[in-house]
mmCIF file of C-alpha atoms and ligand atoms in Angstrom:
data_model
loop_
_atom_site.group_PDB
_atom_site.id
_atom_site.type_symbol
_atom_site.label_atom_id
_atom_site.label_comp_id
_atom_site.label_asym_id
_atom_site.label_seq_id
_atom_site.Cartn_x
_atom_site.Cartn_y
_atom_site.Cartn_z
ATOM 1 C CA MET A 1 -12.625 -0.664 -16.629
ATOM 2 C CA PRO A 2 -12.216 3.092 -17.159
ATOM 3 C CA GLU A 3 -8.740 4.689 -17.228
ATOM 4 C CA SER A 4 -7.352 4.863 -13.675
ATOM 5 C CA ILE A 5 -7.316 8.182 -11.849
ATOM 6 C CA PHE A 6 -3.506 7.899 -11.544
ATOM 7 C CA THR A 7 -3.122 7.884 -15.330
ATOM 8 C CA THR A 8 -5.559 10.800 -15.665
ATOM 9 C CA MET A 9 -3.989 12.993 -12.969
ATOM 10 C CA SER A 10 -0.353 12.249 -13.871
ATOM 11 C CA GLY A 11 -1.191 12.940 -17.547
ATOM 12 C CA LEU A 12 -2.799 16.264 -16.605
ATOM 13 C CA ALA A 13 0.142 17.104 -14.315
ATOM 14 C CA ASN A 14 2.612 16.577 -17.188
ATOM 15 C CA GLU A 15 0.482 18.519 -19.642
ATOM 16 C CA HIS A 16 0.253 21.535 -17.292
ATOM 17 C CA ASN A 17 3.747 21.216 -15.845
ATOM 18 C CA ALA A 18 2.241 20.872 -12.365
ATOM 19 C CA ILE A 19 3.826 19.659 -9.111
ATOM 20 C CA ASN A 20 2.720 16.050 -8.993
ATOM 21 C CA LEU A 21 1.560 14.977 -5.526
ATOM 22 C CA SER A 22 -0.971 12.608 -7.080
ATOM 23 C CA GLN A 23 0.643 9.231 -7.725
ATOM 24 C CA GLY A 24 2.329 7.446 -4.794
ATOM 25 C CA PHE A 25 6.003 7.414 -5.701
ATOM 26 C CA PRO A 26 9.050 9.254 -4.333
ATOM 27 C CA ASN A 27 10.772 11.942 -6.410
ATOM 28 C CA PHE A 28 14.048 11.410 -4.531
ATOM 29 C CA LYS A 29 16.718 8.791 -5.236
ATOM 30 C CA THR A 30 16.913 5.219 -4.053
ATOM 31 C CA SER A 31 20.097 4.319 -2.139
ATOM 32 C CA THR A 32 23.366 4.441 -4.113
ATOM 33 C CA VAL A 33 24.632 1.512 -2.047
ATOM 34 C CA LEU A 34 21.646 -0.519 -3.230
ATOM 35 C CA GLN A 35 22.154 0.523 -6.864
ATOM 36 C CA ASN A 36 25.818 -0.496 -6.636
ATOM 37 C CA LEU A 37 24.795 -3.863 -5.197
ATOM 38 C CA VAL A 38 22.533 -4.432 -8.245
ATOM 39 C CA SER A 39 25.391 -3.543 -10.656
ATOM 40 C CA LYS A 40 27.781 -5.770 -8.712
ATOM 41 C CA ALA A 41 25.374 -8.715 -8.891
ATOM 42 C CA MET A 42 24.993 -8.230 -12.655
ATOM 43 C CA LEU A 43 28.760 -7.958 -13.201
ATOM 44 C CA GLU A 44 29.321 -11.054 -11.069
ATOM 45 C CA GLY A 45 27.082 -12.961 -13.472
ATOM 46 C CA HIS A 46 23.796 -13.310 -11.559
ATOM 47 C CA ASN A 47 21.768 -12.840 -14.715
ATOM 48 C CA GLN A 48 19.834 -16.061 -15.294
ATOM 49 C CA TYR A 49 16.482 -17.240 -13.897
ATOM 50 C CA ALA A 50 16.210 -17.101 -10.140
ATOM 51 C CA HIS A 51 14.483 -19.833 -8.141
ATOM 52 C CA MET A 52 10.765 -19.844 -8.929
ATOM 53 C CA ARG A 53 9.918 -18.753 -5.344
ATOM 54 C CA GLY A 54 12.769 -16.224 -5.206
ATOM 55 C CA ASP A 55 16.425 -16.200 -4.194
ATOM 56 C CA LEU A 56 16.671 -18.344 -1.048
ATOM 57 C CA GLU A 57 19.094 -15.982 0.677
ATOM 58 C CA LEU A 58 16.618 -13.119 0.165
ATOM 59 C CA ARG A 59 13.707 -15.222 1.422
ATOM 60 C CA THR A 60 15.778 -16.109 4.493
ATOM 61 C CA VAL A 61 16.615 -12.452 5.168
ATOM 62 C CA ILE A 62 12.918 -11.545 4.847
ATOM 63 C CA ALA A 63 11.929 -14.308 7.274
ATOM 64 C CA GLN A 64 14.482 -12.942 9.777
ATOM 65 C CA LYS A 65 13.209 -9.389 9.326
ATOM 66 C CA ILE A 66 9.595 -10.476 9.942
ATOM 67 C CA LYS A 67 10.704 -12.437 13.019
ATOM 68 C CA THR A 68 12.529 -9.408 14.437
ATOM 69 C CA LEU A 69 9.761 -6.910 13.685
ATOM 70 C CA TYR A 70 6.653 -8.984 14.394
ATOM 71 C CA GLN A 71 7.868 -12.041 16.358
ATOM 72 C CA SER A 72 6.324 -14.267 13.709
ATOM 73 C CA THR A 73 7.981 -17.238 12.018
ATOM 74 C CA TYR A 74 7.737 -18.162 8.331
ATOM 75 C CA ASN A 75 9.725 -20.944 6.704
ATOM 76 C CA PRO A 76 11.767 -19.294 3.914
ATOM 77 C CA GLU A 77 11.744 -22.570 1.940
ATOM 78 C CA ASN A 78 8.010 -22.670 1.322
ATOM 79 C CA GLU A 79 6.205 -19.788 3.046
ATOM 80 C CA ILE A 80 7.717 -16.734 1.318
ATOM 81 C CA THR A 81 7.626 -15.907 -2.403
ATOM 82 C CA ILE A 82 9.275 -12.955 -4.136
ATOM 83 C CA THR A 83 6.898 -11.257 -6.586
ATOM 84 C CA ALA A 84 6.808 -8.596 -9.307
ATOM 85 C CA GLY A 85 5.793 -5.898 -6.829
ATOM 86 C CA ALA A 86 2.924 -6.149 -4.385
ATOM 87 C CA THR A 87 0.634 -5.961 -7.410
ATOM 88 C CA GLU A 88 1.564 -9.443 -8.611
ATOM 89 C CA ALA A 89 1.242 -10.809 -5.077
ATOM 90 C CA LEU A 90 -2.274 -9.341 -4.793
ATOM 91 C CA PHE A 91 -3.197 -10.816 -8.167
ATOM 92 C CA ASN A 92 -1.922 -14.298 -7.243
ATOM 93 C CA ALA A 93 -3.544 -14.373 -3.810
ATOM 94 C CA ILE A 94 -6.919 -13.351 -5.198
ATOM 95 C CA THR A 95 -6.926 -15.518 -8.320
ATOM 96 C CA CYS A 96 -5.731 -18.671 -6.571
ATOM 97 C CA PHE A 97 -8.676 -18.676 -4.154
ATOM 98 C CA ILE A 98 -11.510 -16.666 -5.694
ATOM 99 C CA HIS A 99 -13.829 -18.461 -8.085
ATOM 100 C CA LYS A 100 -17.244 -17.803 -9.569
ATOM 101 C CA ASN A 101 -19.662 -16.117 -7.126
ATOM 102 C CA ASP A 102 -17.248 -16.115 -4.188
ATOM 103 C CA GLU A 103 -17.735 -12.979 -2.105
ATOM 104 C CA VAL A 104 -14.802 -10.766 -1.163
ATOM 105 C CA ILE A 105 -15.154 -8.041 1.465
ATOM 106 C CA ILE A 106 -13.269 -4.849 0.574
ATOM 107 C CA PHE A 107 -13.056 -1.738 2.762
ATOM 108 C CA LYS A 108 -13.539 1.503 0.838
ATOM 109 C CA PRO A 109 -11.822 3.776 0.031
ATOM 110 C CA ALA A 110 -9.506 1.086 -1.341
ATOM 111 C CA PHE A 111 -6.418 0.810 -3.513
ATOM 112 C CA ASP A 112 -7.725 0.372 -7.028
ATOM 113 C CA SER A 113 -6.287 -3.020 -7.997
ATOM 114 C CA TYR A 114 -8.349 -5.248 -5.667
ATOM 115 C CA GLU A 115 -11.776 -4.946 -7.256
ATOM 116 C CA PRO A 116 -10.807 -5.647 -10.910
ATOM 117 C CA VAL A 117 -8.899 -8.805 -9.950
ATOM 118 C CA VAL A 118 -11.800 -10.071 -7.833
ATOM 119 C CA LYS A 119 -14.137 -9.505 -10.802
ATOM 120 C CA LEU A 120 -11.696 -11.061 -13.267
ATOM 121 C CA SER A 121 -11.763 -14.184 -11.088
ATOM 122 C CA GLY A 122 -15.582 -14.290 -11.198
ATOM 123 C CA GLY A 123 -15.855 -13.106 -7.598
ATOM 124 C CA VAL A 124 -18.295 -10.583 -6.181
ATOM 125 C CA PRO A 125 -16.852 -7.587 -4.284
ATOM 126 C CA VAL A 126 -18.810 -6.708 -1.142
ATOM 127 C CA PHE A 127 -17.964 -3.182 -0.055
ATOM 128 C CA ILE A 128 -17.833 -1.589 3.368
ATOM 129 C CA GLN A 129 -17.612 2.190 3.168
ATOM 130 C CA LEU A 130 -15.449 3.904 5.794
ATOM 131 C CA HIS A 131 -15.801 7.634 6.468
ATOM 132 C CA TYR A 132 -13.655 10.732 6.841
ATOM 133 C CA PRO A 133 -11.863 11.642 9.094
ATOM 134 C CA ASN A 134 -11.077 8.498 11.116
ATOM 135 C CA TYR A 135 -12.193 5.776 8.688
ATOM 136 C CA LYS A 136 -12.969 3.461 11.634
ATOM 137 C CA VAL A 137 -14.257 -0.024 10.885
ATOM 138 C CA ASN A 138 -17.546 -1.027 12.491
ATOM 139 C CA TRP A 139 -16.874 -4.740 13.064
ATOM 140 C CA GLN A 140 -20.569 -5.466 13.614
ATOM 141 C CA GLU A 141 -21.204 -4.182 10.119
ATOM 142 C CA VAL A 142 -18.453 -6.459 8.806
ATOM 143 C CA ALA A 143 -20.020 -9.414 10.654
ATOM 144 C CA SER A 144 -23.385 -8.583 9.068
ATOM 145 C CA LYS A 145 -21.847 -8.784 5.559
ATOM 146 C CA ILE A 146 -20.426 -12.266 6.057
ATOM 147 C CA THR A 147 -22.414 -14.989 4.290
ATOM 148 C CA SER A 148 -21.815 -18.639 3.403
ATOM 149 C CA LYS A 149 -20.205 -17.345 0.179
ATOM 150 C CA THR A 150 -17.645 -15.074 1.860
ATOM 151 C CA LYS A 151 -14.245 -16.380 0.830
ATOM 152 C CA MET A 152 -11.885 -13.481 1.484
ATOM 153 C CA ILE A 153 -11.491 -10.192 3.368
ATOM 154 C CA ILE A 154 -8.996 -7.700 1.939
ATOM 155 C CA LEU A 155 -7.478 -5.183 4.277
ATOM 156 C CA ASN A 156 -4.775 -2.598 3.830
ATOM 157 C CA THR A 157 -2.915 -1.205 6.810
ATOM 158 C CA PRO A 158 -1.515 1.479 6.932
ATOM 159 C CA LEU A 159 -4.354 2.384 4.622
ATOM 160 C CA ASN A 160 -3.910 4.042 1.257
ATOM 161 C CA PRO A 161 -5.495 6.564 0.609
ATOM 162 C CA THR A 162 -6.718 7.519 4.103
ATOM 163 C CA GLY A 163 -3.467 7.535 6.104
ATOM 164 C CA THR A 164 -5.160 5.598 8.926
ATOM 165 C CA LEU A 165 -4.153 2.344 10.629
ATOM 166 C CA PHE A 166 -5.860 -0.831 11.742
ATOM 167 C CA GLU A 167 -5.180 -0.860 15.472
ATOM 168 C CA ASP A 168 -4.661 -3.819 17.795
ATOM 169 C CA GLN A 169 -8.384 -3.996 18.616
ATOM 170 C CA ASP A 170 -9.236 -4.034 14.887
ATOM 171 C CA MET A 171 -6.924 -6.958 14.249
ATOM 172 C CA LEU A 172 -8.336 -8.801 17.269
ATOM 173 C CA ALA A 173 -11.887 -8.174 16.056
ATOM 174 C CA LEU A 174 -10.963 -9.462 12.604
ATOM 175 C CA GLN A 175 -9.279 -12.516 14.089
ATOM 176 C CA ASN A 176 -12.386 -13.212 16.131
ATOM 177 C CA LEU A 177 -14.598 -12.926 13.052
ATOM 178 C CA ILE A 178 -12.674 -15.375 10.893
ATOM 179 C CA LYS A 179 -11.838 -17.884 13.643
ATOM 180 C CA ASN A 180 -13.329 -21.319 12.783
ATOM 181 C CA THR A 181 -14.244 -20.218 9.251
ATOM 182 C CA ASN A 182 -12.595 -20.854 5.864
ATOM 183 C CA ILE A 183 -12.301 -17.123 5.214
ATOM 184 C CA ILE A 184 -8.904 -16.037 3.945
ATOM 185 C CA VAL A 185 -7.465 -12.620 4.769
ATOM 186 C CA LEU A 186 -5.403 -10.710 2.261
ATOM 187 C CA SER A 187 -3.398 -8.204 4.264
ATOM 188 C CA ASP A 188 -1.795 -5.561 2.075
ATOM 189 C CA GLU A 189 0.962 -4.079 4.242
ATOM 190 C CA VAL A 190 3.038 -2.200 1.672
ATOM 191 C CA TYR A 191 3.312 0.878 3.943
ATOM 192 C CA GLU A 192 4.440 -1.144 7.007
ATOM 193 C CA HIS A 193 7.458 1.135 7.598
ATOM 194 C CA MET A 194 5.528 4.393 7.467
ATOM 195 C CA THR A 195 3.790 4.945 10.814
ATOM 196 C CA PHE A 196 3.916 8.159 12.821
ATOM 197 C CA ASP A 197 3.514 9.730 16.269
ATOM 198 C CA GLY A 198 4.334 6.480 18.078
ATOM 199 C CA ASN A 199 1.651 4.467 16.253
ATOM 200 C CA ILE A 200 2.868 1.003 15.367
ATOM 201 C CA HIS A 201 2.060 -1.222 12.427
ATOM 202 C CA GLN A 202 -0.077 -4.218 13.411
ATOM 203 C CA SER A 203 0.810 -6.911 10.908
ATOM 204 C CA ALA A 204 -1.669 -9.760 10.433
ATOM 205 C CA CYS A 205 1.218 -12.139 11.140
ATOM 206 C CA LYS A 206 1.350 -10.978 14.795
ATOM 207 C CA TYR A 207 -1.995 -12.682 15.521
ATOM 208 C CA PRO A 208 -1.621 -16.487 15.393
ATOM 209 C CA ILE A 209 -5.148 -17.417 14.270
ATOM 210 C CA LEU A 210 -5.227 -14.559 11.798
ATOM 211 C CA LYS A 211 -1.770 -15.467 10.497
ATOM 212 C CA ALA A 212 -2.866 -19.062 9.826
ATOM 213 C CA GLN A 213 -5.494 -17.732 7.390
ATOM 214 C CA SER A 214 -3.619 -14.734 5.935
ATOM 215 C CA PHE A 215 -1.518 -13.703 2.982
ATOM 216 C CA VAL A 216 0.734 -10.812 4.056
ATOM 217 C CA ILE A 217 1.986 -8.666 1.202
ATOM 218 C CA ALA A 218 4.885 -6.191 1.071
ATOM 219 C CA SER A 219 6.573 -3.963 -1.519
ATOM 220 C CA PHE A 220 10.287 -3.141 -1.751
ATOM 221 C CA GLY A 221 9.385 -0.380 -4.209
ATOM 222 C CA LYS A 222 7.471 1.447 -1.460
ATOM 223 C CA THR A 223 9.978 0.708 1.285
ATOM 224 C CA PHE A 224 13.233 1.413 -0.562
ATOM 225 C CA HIS A 225 12.163 4.286 -2.871
ATOM 226 C CA ASN A 226 12.347 2.338 -6.142
ATOM 227 C CA THR A 227 8.764 1.728 -7.262
ATOM 228 C CA GLY A 228 10.030 1.266 -10.843
ATOM 229 C CA TRP A 229 11.906 -1.906 -9.887
ATOM 230 C CA LYS A 230 8.591 -3.663 -9.127
ATOM 231 C CA ILE A 231 9.715 -6.140 -6.474
ATOM 232 C CA GLY A 232 7.729 -7.281 -3.468
ATOM 233 C CA TYR A 233 6.873 -10.460 -1.646
ATOM 234 C CA CYS A 234 4.140 -12.492 -0.080
ATOM 235 C CA ALA A 235 4.353 -14.439 3.204
ATOM 236 C CA ALA A 236 1.747 -17.067 4.082
ATOM 237 C CA PRO A 237 1.488 -20.433 5.832
ATOM 238 C CA LYS A 238 2.419 -23.386 3.602
ATOM 239 C CA PRO A 239 -1.119 -24.539 2.677
ATOM 240 C CA LEU A 240 -1.936 -21.058 1.351
ATOM 241 C CA MET A 241 1.470 -20.533 -0.255
ATOM 242 C CA ASP A 242 1.234 -23.886 -2.073
ATOM 243 C CA GLU A 243 -1.773 -22.490 -3.962
ATOM 244 C CA PHE A 244 -0.240 -19.025 -4.428
ATOM 245 C CA VAL A 245 2.860 -20.350 -6.221
ATOM 246 C CA LYS A 246 0.712 -22.231 -8.736
ATOM 247 C CA VAL A 247 -0.408 -18.857 -10.101
ATOM 248 C CA HIS A 248 3.007 -17.251 -9.629
ATOM 249 C CA GLU A 249 4.809 -20.023 -11.532
ATOM 250 C CA PHE A 250 2.671 -19.662 -14.647
ATOM 251 C CA ASN A 251 2.273 -15.925 -14.355
ATOM 252 C CA VAL A 252 5.881 -14.651 -14.160
ATOM 253 C CA TYR A 253 7.783 -17.799 -13.055
ATOM 254 C CA SER A 254 10.527 -15.837 -11.278
ATOM 255 C CA ILE A 255 11.688 -12.314 -10.482
ATOM 256 C CA ASN A 256 14.831 -10.650 -11.831
ATOM 257 C CA THR A 257 17.929 -12.142 -10.241
ATOM 258 C CA PRO A 258 20.465 -9.315 -9.700
ATOM 259 C CA TYR A 259 17.929 -7.155 -7.849
ATOM 260 C CA GLN A 260 17.103 -10.016 -5.522
ATOM 261 C CA LYS A 261 20.800 -10.547 -4.786
ATOM 262 C CA ALA A 262 21.147 -6.838 -4.016
ATOM 263 C CA PHE A 263 18.155 -6.774 -1.665
ATOM 264 C CA ALA A 264 19.422 -9.900 0.130
ATOM 265 C CA THR A 265 22.538 -7.953 1.184
ATOM 266 C CA PHE A 266 20.848 -4.575 1.702
ATOM 267 C CA ILE A 267 17.988 -5.760 3.943
ATOM 268 C CA LYS A 268 20.394 -7.581 6.283
ATOM 269 C CA ASP A 269 21.238 -4.154 7.689
ATOM 270 C CA SER A 270 18.195 -2.943 9.620
ATOM 271 C CA ASN A 271 19.548 0.635 9.450
ATOM 272 C CA ASN A 272 18.368 0.573 5.849
ATOM 273 C CA TYR A 273 14.722 0.621 6.959
ATOM 274 C CA ASN A 274 14.593 1.563 10.654
ATOM 275 C CA TYR A 275 14.991 5.260 9.795
ATOM 276 C CA LEU A 276 11.821 5.320 7.687
ATOM 277 C CA PRO A 277 9.143 6.292 10.274
ATOM 278 C CA THR A 278 11.117 9.396 11.338
ATOM 279 C CA PHE A 279 12.117 10.210 7.772
ATOM 280 C CA TYR A 280 8.501 10.215 6.569
ATOM 281 C CA GLN A 281 7.101 11.816 9.730
ATOM 282 C CA ASN A 282 9.459 14.761 9.105
ATOM 283 C CA LYS A 283 8.116 15.040 5.558
ATOM 284 C CA ARG A 284 4.516 14.895 6.772
ATOM 285 C CA ASP A 285 5.267 17.592 9.363
ATOM 286 C CA LEU A 286 6.982 19.809 6.796
ATOM 287 C CA PHE A 287 3.864 19.528 4.651
ATOM 288 C CA LEU A 288 1.435 20.197 7.528
ATOM 289 C CA ASN A 289 3.480 23.125 8.908
ATOM 290 C CA GLY A 290 3.548 24.627 5.449
ATOM 291 C CA ILE A 291 -0.241 24.596 5.163
ATOM 292 C CA LYS A 292 -1.149 25.662 8.705
ATOM 293 C CA ASP A 293 -2.492 28.981 7.407
ATOM 294 C CA ALA A 294 -4.242 27.449 4.386
ATOM 295 C CA LYS A 295 -8.031 26.970 4.233
ATOM 296 C CA PHE A 296 -7.895 23.164 4.137
ATOM 297 C CA SER A 297 -8.756 21.115 7.224
ATOM 298 C CA TYR A 298 -7.170 17.799 8.179
ATOM 299 C CA ILE A 299 -6.232 15.178 10.732
ATOM 300 C CA PRO A 300 -2.498 14.347 10.606
ATOM 301 C CA SER A 301 -1.804 11.133 8.699
ATOM 302 C CA LYS A 302 -0.950 8.220 11.025
ATOM 303 C CA GLY A 303 0.696 6.091 8.357
ATOM 304 C CA THR A 304 1.477 5.690 4.603
ATOM 305 C CA TYR A 305 3.050 8.576 2.727
ATOM 306 C CA PHE A 306 -0.271 10.281 2.046
ATOM 307 C CA GLN A 307 -2.072 13.172 3.728
ATOM 308 C CA LEU A 308 -5.767 13.856 3.213
ATOM 309 C CA LEU A 309 -7.022 17.441 3.104
ATOM 310 C CA LYS A 310 -10.692 18.417 3.261
ATOM 311 C CA TYR A 311 -11.588 21.474 1.202
ATOM 312 C CA ASP A 312 -15.238 22.220 2.031
ATOM 313 C CA ASN A 313 -14.158 25.609 3.513
ATOM 314 C CA ILE A 314 -12.976 26.578 0.040
ATOM 315 C CA THR A 315 -15.600 25.290 -2.392
ATOM 316 C CA GLN A 316 -18.481 22.850 -2.723
ATOM 317 C CA GLU A 317 -17.218 21.607 -6.115
ATOM 318 C CA ASN A 318 -17.146 17.900 -6.737
ATOM 319 C CA ASP A 319 -13.693 16.510 -5.772
ATOM 320 C CA VAL A 320 -12.805 15.320 -9.291
ATOM 321 C CA ASP A 321 -13.644 18.753 -10.774
ATOM 322 C CA PHE A 322 -11.752 20.527 -7.988
ATOM 323 C CA ALA A 323 -8.686 18.272 -8.453
ATOM 324 C CA LYS A 324 -8.672 19.005 -12.194
ATOM 325 C CA ARG A 325 -9.012 22.742 -11.534
ATOM 326 C CA LEU A 326 -6.081 22.598 -9.095
ATOM 327 C CA VAL A 327 -3.862 21.210 -11.843
ATOM 328 C CA ILE A 328 -4.959 23.668 -14.502
ATOM 329 C CA GLU A 329 -5.211 26.860 -12.405
ATOM 330 C CA PHE A 330 -2.747 26.222 -9.569
ATOM 331 C CA LYS A 331 -0.325 23.698 -11.119
ATOM 332 C CA ILE A 332 -0.654 21.101 -8.387
ATOM 333 C CA ALA A 333 -1.865 17.526 -8.954
ATOM 334 C CA THR A 334 -3.651 15.483 -6.267
ATOM 335 C CA ILE A 335 -6.011 12.518 -6.151
ATOM 336 C CA PRO A 336 -9.745 12.979 -5.431
ATOM 337 C CA ILE A 337 -10.889 10.371 -2.896
ATOM 338 C CA SER A 338 -14.353 9.783 -4.380
ATOM 339 C CA VAL A 339 -12.832 7.538 -7.067
ATOM 340 C CA PHE A 340 -11.968 4.996 -4.363
ATOM 341 C CA ASN A 341 -15.393 5.158 -2.657
ATOM 342 C CA VAL A 342 -18.643 3.244 -3.057
ATOM 343 C CA ASN A 343 -20.817 5.038 -5.660
ATOM 344 C CA HIS A 344 -18.120 7.732 -5.851
ATOM 345 C CA LEU A 345 -19.180 9.147 -2.474
ATOM 346 C CA ASP A 346 -17.755 12.677 -2.392
ATOM 347 C CA GLU A 347 -16.694 13.824 1.093
ATOM 348 C CA LYS A 348 -14.725 16.763 -0.400
ATOM 349 C CA VAL A 349 -11.348 15.244 0.374
ATOM 350 C CA LEU A 350 -8.138 15.120 -1.686
ATOM 351 C CA ARG A 351 -5.063 12.920 -1.221
ATOM 352 C CA PHE A 352 -1.558 14.408 -1.298
ATOM 353 C CA CYS A 353 1.607 12.273 -1.565
ATOM 354 C CA PHE A 354 4.402 13.683 0.630
ATOM 355 C CA ALA A 355 7.094 11.205 -0.540
ATOM 356 C CA LYS A 356 8.801 14.145 -2.209
ATOM 357 C CA THR A 357 11.955 16.204 -1.734
ATOM 358 C CA ASP A 358 11.652 18.946 0.882
ATOM 359 C CA GLU A 359 11.968 21.483 -1.942
ATOM 360 C CA THR A 360 8.928 20.032 -3.733
ATOM 361 C CA ILE A 361 6.925 19.852 -0.496
ATOM 362 C CA ILE A 362 7.668 23.512 0.308
ATOM 363 C CA LYS A 363 6.712 24.634 -3.207
ATOM 364 C CA ALA A 364 3.480 22.635 -2.990
ATOM 365 C CA THR A 365 2.524 24.123 0.386
ATOM 366 C CA GLU A 366 3.138 27.664 -0.891
ATOM 367 C CA ILE A 367 0.622 26.981 -3.661
ATOM 368 C CA LEU A 368 -1.891 25.405 -1.274
ATOM 369 C CA CYS A 369 -1.796 28.507 0.952
ATOM 370 C CA LYS A 370 -2.885 30.621 -2.034
ATOM 371 C CA ILE A 371 -6.041 28.607 -2.670
ATOM 372 C CA GLN A 372 -8.917 30.601 -1.169
HETATM 373 C C1 LIG B 401 -2.034 -0.228 -0.985
HETATM 374 C C2 LIG B 401 -1.142 -0.583 -2.117
HETATM 375 N N1 LIG B 401 -0.953 -1.881 -2.409
HETATM 376 C C3 LIG B 401 -0.147 -2.255 -3.414
HETATM 377 C C4 LIG B 401 0.505 -1.333 -4.210
HETATM 378 C C5 LIG B 401 1.367 -1.793 -5.348
HETATM 379 O O1 LIG B 401 2.697 -1.971 -4.946
HETATM 380 P P1 LIG B 401 3.826 -2.352 -6.021
HETATM 381 O O2 LIG B 401 4.259 -1.110 -6.689
HETATM 382 O O3 LIG B 401 4.919 -3.000 -5.199
HETATM 383 O O4 LIG B 401 3.221 -3.322 -6.977
HETATM 384 C C6 LIG B 401 0.318 0.044 -3.941
HETATM 385 C C7 LIG B 401 0.944 1.063 -4.805
HETATM 386 O O5 LIG B 401 0.575 2.206 -4.830
HETATM 387 C C8 LIG B 401 -0.509 0.411 -2.857
HETATM 388 O O6 LIG B 401 -0.696 1.703 -2.547
#
């Protein structure tokens, strides 16, 4: 595999002292209350191996949160596992089911960790390219790609990098497609708390038939502004989770204990996440207001903490070249979308991460307005 675009763009951003809106992480602090809870747990002596599946109190709190948000029930004893970020959960879910020549449907543009893990497992990625600006799925096309070898469909909603959502009718169409098949759905929902303008997140666990065949994956790093802590979880019905933990057990065994204790207390209070849609919508709006006179065109992001901007009014350069030039000449780092597309399809679109302080967002928009 070549070096990832995140490594390239963040490296360039550091070298040129550029504002880094490329990689998806916040540049503001995680909660002090949460940090104090971690210290407290350490000082109280919670420093040895946690339960292989995760701290039971945390799993119970997660099950309650899912029940409240999505009216869906998981048994914390054997249907939820705490993982080393969503990344480990994705790895486990793919490797425990995908074997040689199994086909896995992936919607593009896609987060870059799915395809390598499918290939590592001997599987064959089958891509469906979605298009700017709405990135709508044509479910007939999906149906036409299903063969006797199709083992898994990976979806990501809200979708990184596009900032779009799978709507109720998408989830119903997917449910209809996999009903009475052995196809497993891997639903990457790490941006579940970032939806805007009244749009709501449609978790796979809200749809009973879909839920029975789905792994649902979440990331505390994304939700609680601490991507460096690398904690997430996976929820799935027992028959799927029984397989998942076989990989988890011999991959990392268990996740660090004091952080789990801290999250168990912190997540009990829904105020610690209910503010997120408004918080991020305000950041998106600050960014979009700041660039209203710029030459980029866009559709406001509906979810995630990313905004796409199309630049074909400015230049016809290839998106990777343009992104590099923006770092070197204008000191702003972004991600070119072609790297996530089939055959590096270039629709002249860049991704900007707005999980940044208001000061950084304002500085970035001032630069973007100067690009002619
Ligand atoms: C769609 C998607 N899935 C998974 C991850 C990984 O999450 P984590 O940092 O919890 O491993 C990311 C991180 O950028 C992501 O954007």
